[in-house]
Amino acid sequence: MKKLTYFIHNGKGDYEPFYEYTLSNVGIDELYARQLCTYFIIKGSQYELISNEMDGDEDILVLEDRGRNNTVIDEKAYRGQGIHVEFRLFKESENYKLLTAVPCKTHLDVIRYLLKDVTDVPGYGQKAVTSTEIDEDRGVYVLYVKDLDDNSME
């Protein structure tokens, strides 16, 4: 893979190029980590992954625009502070409460978290992962989690 391109599905059967990362700008591990995120936050908007595709040396992520991204009170920017993963409760009614954030040495460390259905949240134990995102605006990966015995679908 030499590049990763995000496309937006415009709802009319067309797909417009939106954002691109090349192997010369970011490492292969970051390109793979991005592909494991179900949501992409950039410029205050939220996009949901609907398709992950391959075309020769190009990997393609097809997104749908979900509108403005709602910010929450305890959001922090991580730009210039290295790679981080936040763990947040998945419930909007709980304001997507931040449980903890962990620094990662590499994107391979991030990938380990992103691949899991159940993950160890430091200080909280095992939690079920409900969704994942890359928040480009804040420079952080986010895992939304719930208790293993929580069957709610908020």
Short mmCIF file of C-alpha atoms in Angstrom, two decimals, residues 28-130:
data_model
loop_
_atom_site.label_atom_id
_atom_site.label_comp_id
_atom_site.label_asym_id
_atom_site.label_seq_id
_atom_site.Cartn_x
_atom_site.Cartn_y
_atom_site.Cartn_z
CA ILE A 28 2.38 1.95 7.29
CA ASP A 29 1.29 1.25 10.88
CA GLU A 30 -0.65 4.54 10.98
CA LEU A 31 -2.29 3.78 7.64
CA TYR A 32 -3.49 0.44 9.04
CA ALA A 33 -4.61 1.95 12.36
CA ARG A 34 -6.77 4.48 10.53
CA GLN A 35 -8.51 1.69 8.61
CA LEU A 36 -9.63 0.09 11.88
CA CYS A 37 -11.57 3.16 13.04
CA THR A 38 -15.33 3.20 12.52
CA TYR A 39 -15.48 7.00 12.76
CA PHE A 40 -13.29 9.81 11.42
CA ILE A 41 -13.48 13.28 12.99
CA ILE A 42 -12.01 16.20 11.06
CA LYS A 43 -12.71 19.94 10.87
CA GLY A 44 -15.55 19.63 13.37
CA SER A 45 -17.46 17.01 11.38
CA GLN A 46 -18.05 13.31 11.99
CA TYR A 47 -17.84 10.67 9.27
CA GLU A 48 -18.75 7.00 9.55
CA LEU A 49 -16.86 4.26 7.72
CA ILE A 50 -19.16 2.35 5.37
CA SER A 51 -16.58 0.51 3.25
CA ASN A 52 -12.89 -0.41 3.41
CA GLU A 53 -11.52 -1.24 -0.05
CA MET A 54 -8.32 -2.02 -1.94
CA ASP A 55 -7.39 -0.88 -5.45
CA GLY A 56 -3.84 -1.88 -6.37
CA ASP A 57 -1.43 0.09 -4.19
CA GLU A 58 -4.21 2.33 -2.87
CA ASP A 59 -6.42 1.56 0.12
CA ILE A 60 -9.76 3.34 0.11
CA LEU A 61 -12.07 4.23 2.97
CA VAL A 62 -15.60 5.23 1.99
CA LEU A 63 -17.33 7.46 4.52
CA GLU A 64 -20.77 8.93 5.08
CA ASP A 65 -21.11 12.39 6.56
CA ARG A 66 -22.85 12.25 9.95
CA GLY A 67 -22.81 16.02 10.45
CA ARG A 68 -21.22 18.17 13.11
CA ASN A 69 -19.22 16.36 15.75
CA ASN A 70 -20.53 16.99 19.24
CA THR A 71 -17.76 18.00 21.60
CA VAL A 72 -17.79 17.01 25.25
CA ILE A 73 -16.59 18.85 28.30
CA ASP A 74 -13.47 16.79 29.04
CA GLU A 75 -11.95 16.72 25.55
CA LYS A 76 -8.24 17.39 25.34
CA ALA A 77 -5.97 18.02 22.37
CA TYR A 78 -2.99 15.68 22.02
CA ARG A 79 -1.23 17.27 19.03
CA GLY A 80 2.52 17.37 19.59
CA GLN A 81 2.27 15.07 22.63
CA GLY A 82 2.75 11.73 20.89
CA ILE A 83 0.27 8.97 20.13
CA HIS A 84 -2.61 8.50 22.58
CA VAL A 85 -5.70 6.34 22.99
CA GLU A 86 -8.66 7.57 25.01
CA PHE A 87 -11.23 5.25 26.56
CA ARG A 88 -14.70 6.77 26.88
CA LEU A 89 -18.09 5.47 27.94
CA PHE A 90 -20.25 4.93 24.87
CA LYS A 91 -23.40 6.55 26.30
CA GLU A 92 -24.38 10.02 25.16
CA SER A 93 -26.49 10.31 28.34
CA GLU A 94 -23.22 10.11 30.30
CA ASN A 95 -21.59 12.72 28.03
CA TYR A 96 -19.19 10.07 26.68
CA LYS A 97 -17.30 10.28 29.97
CA LEU A 98 -13.53 9.95 29.70
CA LEU A 99 -12.32 6.95 31.69
CA THR A 100 -8.63 7.27 30.94
CA ALA A 101 -6.08 8.00 28.23
CA VAL A 102 -2.92 6.03 27.57
CA PRO A 103 0.18 7.04 25.63
CA CYS A 104 1.38 4.60 22.97
CA LYS A 105 4.90 4.25 21.62
CA THR A 106 3.81 3.29 18.11
CA HIS A 107 0.69 2.90 16.02
CA LEU A 108 1.20 -0.86 16.37
CA ASP A 109 0.32 -0.40 20.05
CA VAL A 110 -2.82 1.46 18.95
CA ILE A 111 -3.70 -1.32 16.50
CA ARG A 112 -3.66 -3.83 19.35
CA TYR A 113 -6.43 -1.85 21.06
CA LEU A 114 -8.38 -1.23 17.84
CA LEU A 115 -8.51 -4.93 16.98
CA LYS A 116 -10.24 -5.94 20.20
CA ASP A 117 -13.92 -6.54 20.96
CA VAL A 118 -12.99 -6.64 24.66
CA THR A 119 -10.08 -4.59 25.96
CA ASP A 120 -8.37 -3.90 29.26
CA VAL A 121 -9.00 -0.30 30.26
CA PRO A 122 -6.30 0.73 32.74
CA GLY A 123 -7.87 1.26 36.16
CA TYR A 124 -11.26 -0.11 35.04
CA GLY A 125 -10.63 -3.69 33.90
CA GLN A 126 -12.15 -5.38 30.90
CA LYS A 127 -14.72 -3.47 28.84
CA ALA A 128 -16.56 -4.21 25.61
CA VAL A 129 -15.63 -1.95 22.70
CA THR A 130 -18.68 -0.42 20.97
#
